[in-house]
Amino acid sequence: MNVADGAERWSFDPTVPDLEYHDAGNTPEVQSPAVMDGTVYASVRIGVYDAGDAQHTALIAVDAETGEKRWRVDSDGLSSGLFSPVVAADGAIFTSGPDIDGGTKNWWYAFDGDDGTVRWRRPLKTDTKETLPVADGRLYLPREKGVQALDTATGKTVWTALPRVNTTSTPIVSDGTLFVTEENPPGMTIIALDAATGDEYWRTAYPSSDDYPSLDVGAVDDEHVYIQIHKSDADIIALSRNDGSERWRASIPQPPNKTKGPS
C-alpha cells in the first residue's frame, strides 16, 4: 500500500500446488512478512481455511516495488509442519520448518535472501511459532532447557546458557542484553543475559500464585523491562533494566464479557 494515501500498489497471491493426496479446498494464507533490501519475505500456510493442520507450507520472496515473485521454496508435502514466521537479517531468511528434501525431521534454516538456497540448517529440537530475535550476527533460540545463540553466517553455536532453566517464551534482545522467561516451580523468573556471551546479569523471581499465573517480557526500552501478567485483570510490571528491581506496576482492567447466553 502507498504510505501517503493507503492506495493499493500491488498484491501477490501464492499459488496452491497440486495436492491431490490431500483435502480439497486448500487456500494460501501468508504469515507475517519481513522486508530486507527491497524484497518482502513471508512463510505461507496452505490448507483448508480455519482448519487445524496445514496441508502444505512454503516460503516466498516478492519484489517490494512491483510485487513480482523472486523465488519460492516449498516443503516436500510429506509433513504437515509449517515454516515459522520469518526473520530477515544479514542477507538471510531465518525460520524453522519441515524438511524440504523429503525427510521427516524439522529444521532451523538460514535461506539466502537473493535466491532462496539453503545457507545452513540445524535439527529442530524445540518447536516455536514465534519470530526469533537476531542481533549483531547472532540468532537466539529457545531450547527445552535454556537458550542458545547461533552464528547467523554459519549456524554454529556461539554459546548456550541456563542449562537447568525451562524457558517458556521466545527471548527478546535489546541493545546487547537478552531477556528470557523461566517457568520452574515454585514460580516464574525473568532473567537478563549478556547477548554476546550468555553471562547472566540478573534475575527477578515471582512466586506461582493466582496473582502471577503466567509472565512474559512484553517490551524493553532504555530504562525498563515491561512484564505482562496474564490474568483476567491484566497487570504490567516495570523492572529496572540495570538490575531487575521492580520500579512500578499498573493494573489494566479488562472490559466485561458481553457474550449473552441463549434467550
mmCIF file of C-alpha atoms in Angstrom:
data_model
loop_
_atom_site.group_PDB
_atom_site.id
_atom_site.type_symbol
_atom_site.label_atom_id
_atom_site.label_comp_id
_atom_site.label_asym_id
_atom_site.label_seq_id
_atom_site.Cartn_x
_atom_site.Cartn_y
_atom_site.Cartn_z
ATOM 1 C CA MET A 1 0.000 0.000 0.000
ATOM 2 C CA ASN A 2 1.033 3.587 -0.572
ATOM 3 C CA VAL A 3 2.019 5.079 2.798
ATOM 4 C CA ALA A 4 0.842 8.528 1.718
ATOM 5 C CA ASP A 5 -2.788 7.708 0.877
ATOM 6 C CA GLY A 6 -3.328 3.988 1.610
ATOM 7 C CA ALA A 7 -3.922 3.125 -2.039
ATOM 8 C CA GLU A 8 -3.081 -0.424 -3.079
ATOM 9 C CA ARG A 9 0.065 -0.636 -5.218
ATOM 10 C CA TRP A 10 0.161 -4.369 -5.810
ATOM 11 C CA SER A 11 -0.987 -7.694 -4.395
ATOM 12 C CA PHE A 12 0.527 -11.153 -4.541
ATOM 13 C CA ASP A 13 -1.435 -14.386 -4.206
ATOM 14 C CA PRO A 14 0.720 -17.524 -3.789
ATOM 15 C CA THR A 15 -0.361 -20.414 -5.975
ATOM 16 C CA VAL A 16 -1.575 -23.639 -4.392
ATOM 17 C CA PRO A 17 0.446 -26.672 -5.562
ATOM 18 C CA ASP A 18 -1.159 -29.881 -6.769
ATOM 19 C CA LEU A 19 -2.234 -31.610 -3.559
ATOM 20 C CA GLU A 20 -4.280 -34.475 -4.923
ATOM 21 C CA TYR A 21 -3.414 -36.624 -1.936
ATOM 22 C CA HIS A 22 -4.849 -34.039 0.485
ATOM 23 C CA ASP A 23 -8.211 -32.450 1.146
ATOM 24 C CA ALA A 24 -9.864 -30.225 -1.424
ATOM 25 C CA GLY A 25 -10.432 -26.540 -0.754
ATOM 26 C CA ASN A 26 -6.863 -25.612 0.149
ATOM 27 C CA THR A 27 -6.125 -21.882 0.177
ATOM 28 C CA PRO A 28 -2.889 -19.939 0.817
ATOM 29 C CA GLU A 29 -2.519 -17.819 3.955
ATOM 30 C CA VAL A 30 0.506 -15.518 4.064
ATOM 31 C CA GLN A 31 2.036 -15.165 7.533
ATOM 32 C CA SER A 32 3.674 -12.025 8.981
ATOM 33 C CA PRO A 33 6.132 -10.683 6.372
ATOM 34 C CA ALA A 34 9.643 -9.285 6.786
ATOM 35 C CA VAL A 35 11.363 -6.786 4.470
ATOM 36 C CA MET A 36 15.064 -6.612 3.582
ATOM 37 C CA ASP A 37 16.892 -4.822 0.749
ATOM 38 C CA GLY A 38 13.809 -4.246 -1.409
ATOM 39 C CA THR A 39 12.329 -7.719 -1.012
ATOM 40 C CA VAL A 40 9.333 -8.919 1.024
ATOM 41 C CA TYR A 41 9.695 -12.373 2.582
ATOM 42 C CA ALA A 42 6.983 -14.491 4.207
ATOM 43 C CA SER A 43 6.012 -18.015 5.099
ATOM 44 C CA VAL A 44 2.781 -19.371 3.647
ATOM 45 C CA ARG A 45 0.310 -21.749 5.229
ATOM 46 C CA ILE A 46 -1.640 -23.754 2.658
ATOM 47 C CA GLY A 47 -4.678 -25.661 3.855
ATOM 48 C CA VAL A 48 -8.413 -25.572 4.407
ATOM 49 C CA TYR A 49 -9.409 -22.205 5.868
ATOM 50 C CA ASP A 50 -9.814 -22.259 9.655
ATOM 51 C CA ALA A 51 -8.835 -25.942 9.829
ATOM 52 C CA GLY A 52 -6.371 -27.234 12.385
ATOM 53 C CA ASP A 53 -3.452 -28.596 10.366
ATOM 54 C CA ALA A 54 -1.999 -27.118 7.205
ATOM 55 C CA GLN A 55 -1.585 -29.385 4.183
ATOM 56 C CA HIS A 56 1.483 -27.639 2.814
ATOM 57 C CA THR A 57 3.899 -24.815 3.582
ATOM 58 C CA ALA A 58 6.169 -22.556 1.538
ATOM 59 C CA LEU A 59 8.471 -19.540 1.702
ATOM 60 C CA ILE A 60 8.090 -16.701 -0.774
ATOM 61 C CA ALA A 61 10.213 -13.719 -1.781
ATOM 62 C CA VAL A 62 8.488 -10.844 -3.595
ATOM 63 C CA ASP A 63 9.869 -7.616 -5.094
ATOM 64 C CA ALA A 64 8.778 -4.843 -2.714
ATOM 65 C CA GLU A 65 8.367 -2.346 -5.572
ATOM 66 C CA THR A 66 6.491 -4.409 -8.157
ATOM 67 C CA GLY A 67 5.020 -7.388 -6.302
ATOM 68 C CA GLU A 68 6.697 -9.850 -8.678
ATOM 69 C CA LYS A 69 7.872 -13.186 -7.305
ATOM 70 C CA ARG A 70 11.642 -13.508 -6.921
ATOM 71 C CA TRP A 71 11.774 -17.053 -5.556
ATOM 72 C CA ARG A 72 9.790 -19.671 -3.706
ATOM 73 C CA VAL A 73 10.713 -22.717 -1.612
ATOM 74 C CA ASP A 74 8.113 -25.434 -0.949
ATOM 75 C CA SER A 75 8.068 -28.230 1.583
ATOM 76 C CA ASP A 76 8.053 -31.743 0.188
ATOM 77 C CA GLY A 77 4.392 -32.233 1.006
ATOM 78 C CA LEU A 78 5.088 -35.190 3.320
ATOM 79 C CA SER A 79 4.848 -33.172 6.512
ATOM 80 C CA SER A 80 2.054 -31.076 7.989
ATOM 81 C CA GLY A 81 4.581 -28.816 9.726
ATOM 82 C CA LEU A 82 4.769 -25.110 8.940
ATOM 83 C CA PHE A 83 7.552 -22.667 8.330
ATOM 84 C CA SER A 84 7.551 -20.309 11.308
ATOM 85 C CA PRO A 85 7.297 -16.521 10.808
ATOM 86 C CA VAL A 86 10.468 -15.380 9.079
ATOM 87 C CA VAL A 87 13.267 -13.102 10.261
ATOM 88 C CA ALA A 88 15.258 -11.205 7.620
ATOM 89 C CA ALA A 89 18.773 -10.127 8.629
ATOM 90 C CA ASP A 90 22.384 -10.313 7.479
ATOM 91 C CA GLY A 91 21.334 -11.197 3.924
ATOM 92 C CA ALA A 92 19.481 -14.328 5.049
ATOM 93 C CA ILE A 93 15.997 -15.524 5.969
ATOM 94 C CA PHE A 94 15.745 -17.422 9.254
ATOM 95 C CA THR A 95 12.872 -19.763 10.014
ATOM 96 C CA SER A 96 12.049 -23.251 11.256
ATOM 97 C CA GLY A 97 10.073 -25.821 9.359
ATOM 98 C CA PRO A 98 9.798 -29.237 7.725
ATOM 99 C CA ASP A 99 12.498 -30.965 5.710
ATOM 100 C CA ILE A 100 12.463 -29.587 2.153
ATOM 101 C CA ASP A 101 14.407 -32.612 0.892
ATOM 102 C CA GLY A 102 11.902 -35.311 1.747
ATOM 103 C CA GLY A 103 12.957 -36.226 5.279
ATOM 104 C CA THR A 104 10.765 -36.445 8.332
ATOM 105 C CA LYS A 105 12.725 -34.148 10.680
ATOM 106 C CA ASN A 106 12.129 -30.446 11.216
ATOM 107 C CA TRP A 107 14.987 -27.948 10.995
ATOM 108 C CA TRP A 108 16.200 -24.462 11.782
ATOM 109 C CA TYR A 109 17.033 -22.880 8.417
ATOM 110 C CA ALA A 110 19.001 -19.963 7.037
ATOM 111 C CA PHE A 111 17.945 -19.323 3.420
ATOM 112 C CA ASP A 112 19.898 -16.975 1.165
ATOM 113 C CA GLY A 113 17.878 -13.797 0.686
ATOM 114 C CA ASP A 114 18.838 -13.455 -3.006
ATOM 115 C CA ASP A 115 17.905 -16.879 -4.364
ATOM 116 C CA GLY A 116 16.380 -18.996 -1.568
ATOM 117 C CA THR A 117 19.160 -21.561 -1.408
ATOM 118 C CA VAL A 118 19.915 -23.097 1.984
ATOM 119 C CA ARG A 119 22.944 -21.486 3.640
ATOM 120 C CA TRP A 120 22.773 -23.819 6.634
ATOM 121 C CA ARG A 121 20.332 -25.831 8.684
ATOM 122 C CA ARG A 122 20.286 -27.468 12.102
ATOM 123 C CA PRO A 123 17.940 -30.095 13.598
ATOM 124 C CA LEU A 124 14.970 -28.552 15.371
ATOM 125 C CA LYS A 125 14.675 -29.747 18.959
ATOM 126 C CA THR A 126 12.318 -27.115 20.385
ATOM 127 C CA ASP A 127 9.420 -26.022 18.194
ATOM 128 C CA THR A 128 8.398 -22.379 18.074
ATOM 129 C CA LYS A 129 5.844 -20.432 16.081
ATOM 130 C CA GLU A 130 7.285 -17.084 17.140
ATOM 131 C CA THR A 131 9.598 -14.717 15.289
ATOM 132 C CA LEU A 132 13.115 -15.333 16.599
ATOM 133 C CA PRO A 133 15.387 -12.451 17.639
ATOM 134 C CA VAL A 134 18.511 -11.679 15.582
ATOM 135 C CA ALA A 135 21.138 -9.095 16.525
ATOM 136 C CA ASP A 136 24.855 -8.486 15.945
ATOM 137 C CA GLY A 137 25.330 -11.622 13.856
ATOM 138 C CA ARG A 138 23.612 -13.957 16.334
ATOM 139 C CA LEU A 139 20.299 -15.828 16.192
ATOM 140 C CA TYR A 140 18.788 -16.626 19.602
ATOM 141 C CA LEU A 141 16.861 -19.856 20.056
ATOM 142 C CA PRO A 142 14.795 -21.157 22.958
ATOM 143 C CA ARG A 143 15.704 -24.707 23.969
ATOM 144 C CA GLU A 144 13.951 -27.362 26.032
ATOM 145 C CA LYS A 145 16.467 -26.361 28.687
ATOM 146 C CA GLY A 146 17.947 -22.891 28.441
ATOM 147 C CA VAL A 147 18.730 -20.696 25.458
ATOM 148 C CA GLN A 148 21.257 -20.849 22.622
ATOM 149 C CA ALA A 149 22.958 -18.302 20.337
ATOM 150 C CA LEU A 150 23.929 -19.313 16.794
ATOM 151 C CA ASP A 151 26.236 -17.537 14.366
ATOM 152 C CA THR A 152 23.986 -16.225 11.581
ATOM 153 C CA ALA A 153 26.652 -16.850 8.911
ATOM 154 C CA THR A 154 27.476 -20.474 9.738
ATOM 155 C CA GLY A 155 24.769 -21.776 12.078
ATOM 156 C CA LYS A 156 27.428 -22.832 14.578
ATOM 157 C CA THR A 157 26.796 -22.442 18.296
ATOM 158 C CA VAL A 158 28.270 -19.267 19.805
ATOM 159 C CA TRP A 159 27.120 -20.037 23.341
ATOM 160 C CA THR A 160 24.500 -21.870 25.385
ATOM 161 C CA ALA A 161 23.220 -20.709 28.759
ATOM 162 C CA LEU A 162 20.821 -21.626 31.571
ATOM 163 C CA PRO A 163 21.033 -25.416 31.078
ATOM 164 C CA ARG A 164 18.729 -26.067 34.060
ATOM 165 C CA VAL A 165 16.129 -23.478 33.091
ATOM 166 C CA ASN A 166 12.806 -24.243 31.411
ATOM 167 C CA THR A 167 12.370 -21.293 29.035
ATOM 168 C CA THR A 168 8.727 -20.549 28.308
ATOM 169 C CA SER A 169 8.793 -17.804 25.699
ATOM 170 C CA THR A 170 10.825 -16.532 22.782
ATOM 171 C CA PRO A 171 13.764 -14.412 24.015
ATOM 172 C CA ILE A 172 13.842 -10.648 23.452
ATOM 173 C CA VAL A 173 17.136 -8.918 22.603
ATOM 174 C CA SER A 174 17.735 -5.210 23.128
ATOM 175 C CA ASP A 175 20.994 -3.232 22.978
ATOM 176 C CA GLY A 176 23.254 -6.145 23.875
ATOM 177 C CA THR A 177 21.018 -7.770 26.510
ATOM 178 C CA LEU A 178 18.885 -10.887 26.083
ATOM 179 C CA PHE A 179 15.771 -11.302 28.242
ATOM 180 C CA VAL A 180 14.191 -14.719 28.818
ATOM 181 C CA THR A 181 11.358 -16.058 30.950
ATOM 182 C CA GLU A 182 11.779 -19.186 33.073
ATOM 183 C CA GLU A 183 8.995 -21.357 34.441
ATOM 184 C CA ASN A 184 10.225 -23.598 37.217
ATOM 185 C CA PRO A 185 8.427 -24.500 40.448
ATOM 186 C CA PRO A 186 7.671 -22.649 42.564
ATOM 187 C CA GLY A 187 7.239 -19.702 40.189
ATOM 188 C CA MET A 188 8.335 -17.594 37.237
ATOM 189 C CA THR A 189 11.678 -15.822 36.771
ATOM 190 C CA ILE A 190 12.790 -13.056 34.412
ATOM 191 C CA ILE A 191 16.500 -13.416 33.503
ATOM 192 C CA ALA A 192 18.799 -10.926 31.761
ATOM 193 C CA LEU A 193 21.869 -12.231 29.905
ATOM 194 C CA ASP A 194 24.782 -10.679 28.056
ATOM 195 C CA ALA A 195 23.723 -11.250 24.431
ATOM 196 C CA ALA A 196 27.349 -11.631 23.291
ATOM 197 C CA THR A 197 28.491 -14.200 25.864
ATOM 198 C CA GLY A 198 25.423 -15.642 27.615
ATOM 199 C CA ASP A 199 26.688 -14.480 31.014
ATOM 200 C CA GLU A 200 23.933 -13.676 33.484
ATOM 201 C CA TYR A 201 23.366 -10.075 34.593
ATOM 202 C CA TRP A 202 20.409 -10.512 36.961
ATOM 203 C CA ARG A 203 17.230 -12.446 37.646
ATOM 204 C CA THR A 204 13.934 -11.474 39.285
ATOM 205 C CA ALA A 205 11.568 -14.171 40.566
ATOM 206 C CA TYR A 206 7.828 -14.156 41.245
ATOM 207 C CA PRO A 207 6.009 -16.932 43.120
ATOM 208 C CA SER A 208 3.458 -19.112 41.392
ATOM 209 C CA SER A 209 0.021 -17.970 42.534
ATOM 210 C CA ASP A 210 -3.287 -16.579 41.317
ATOM 211 C CA ASP A 211 -1.582 -13.168 41.228
ATOM 212 C CA TYR A 212 1.152 -14.443 38.877
ATOM 213 C CA PRO A 213 -0.355 -17.260 36.781
ATOM 214 C CA SER A 214 1.965 -16.550 33.852
ATOM 215 C CA LEU A 215 4.538 -13.872 32.977
ATOM 216 C CA ASP A 216 6.160 -12.723 29.740
ATOM 217 C CA VAL A 217 8.589 -9.988 28.764
ATOM 218 C CA GLY A 218 6.450 -7.683 26.658
ATOM 219 C CA ALA A 219 8.829 -4.866 25.707
ATOM 220 C CA VAL A 220 12.116 -3.202 26.660
ATOM 221 C CA ASP A 221 13.317 0.399 26.484
ATOM 222 C CA ASP A 222 16.416 2.281 27.677
ATOM 223 C CA GLU A 223 15.401 2.134 31.350
ATOM 224 C CA HIS A 224 12.764 -0.554 31.876
ATOM 225 C CA VAL A 225 11.774 -4.117 31.121
ATOM 226 C CA TYR A 226 7.984 -4.380 30.898
ATOM 227 C CA ILE A 227 6.456 -7.615 32.158
ATOM 228 C CA GLN A 228 2.957 -8.711 31.246
ATOM 229 C CA ILE A 229 0.947 -10.770 33.729
ATOM 230 C CA HIS A 230 -1.626 -12.985 32.041
ATOM 231 C CA LYS A 231 -4.816 -12.930 34.077
ATOM 232 C CA SER A 232 -8.338 -11.524 33.884
ATOM 233 C CA ASP A 233 -7.301 -8.050 35.086
ATOM 234 C CA ALA A 234 -4.023 -7.660 33.221
ATOM 235 C CA ASP A 235 -1.116 -6.121 35.116
ATOM 236 C CA ILE A 236 2.066 -4.547 33.783
ATOM 237 C CA ILE A 237 5.237 -4.605 35.893
ATOM 238 C CA ALA A 238 8.190 -2.353 35.068
ATOM 239 C CA LEU A 239 11.594 -3.677 36.143
ATOM 240 C CA SER A 240 14.848 -1.759 36.127
ATOM 241 C CA ARG A 241 16.810 -2.712 33.055
ATOM 242 C CA ASN A 242 20.059 -2.393 35.036
ATOM 243 C CA ASP A 243 19.379 -4.693 37.997
ATOM 244 C CA GLY A 244 15.876 -6.199 37.621
ATOM 245 C CA SER A 245 14.407 -4.410 40.655
ATOM 246 C CA GLU A 246 10.725 -3.558 40.438
ATOM 247 C CA ARG A 247 10.091 0.126 39.665
ATOM 248 C CA TRP A 248 6.314 0.262 39.367
ATOM 249 C CA ARG A 249 3.248 -1.690 38.325
ATOM 250 C CA ALA A 250 -0.116 -0.803 36.835
ATOM 251 C CA SER A 251 -3.410 -2.651 36.574
ATOM 252 C CA ILE A 252 -5.311 -2.596 33.288
ATOM 253 C CA PRO A 253 -8.959 -3.582 33.891
ATOM 254 C CA GLN A 254 -10.377 -5.678 31.108
ATOM 255 C CA PRO A 255 -13.801 -4.902 29.597
ATOM 256 C CA PRO A 256 -16.650 -7.101 30.824
ATOM 257 C CA ASN A 257 -17.583 -10.130 28.767
ATOM 258 C CA LYS A 258 -20.696 -9.090 26.878
ATOM 259 C CA THR A 259 -21.379 -12.511 25.441
ATOM 260 C CA LYS A 260 -25.026 -13.326 26.051
ATOM 261 C CA GLY A 261 -26.360 -16.766 26.718
ATOM 262 C CA PRO A 262 -29.285 -18.296 24.856
ATOM 263 C CA SER A 263 -32.509 -16.313 25.159
#
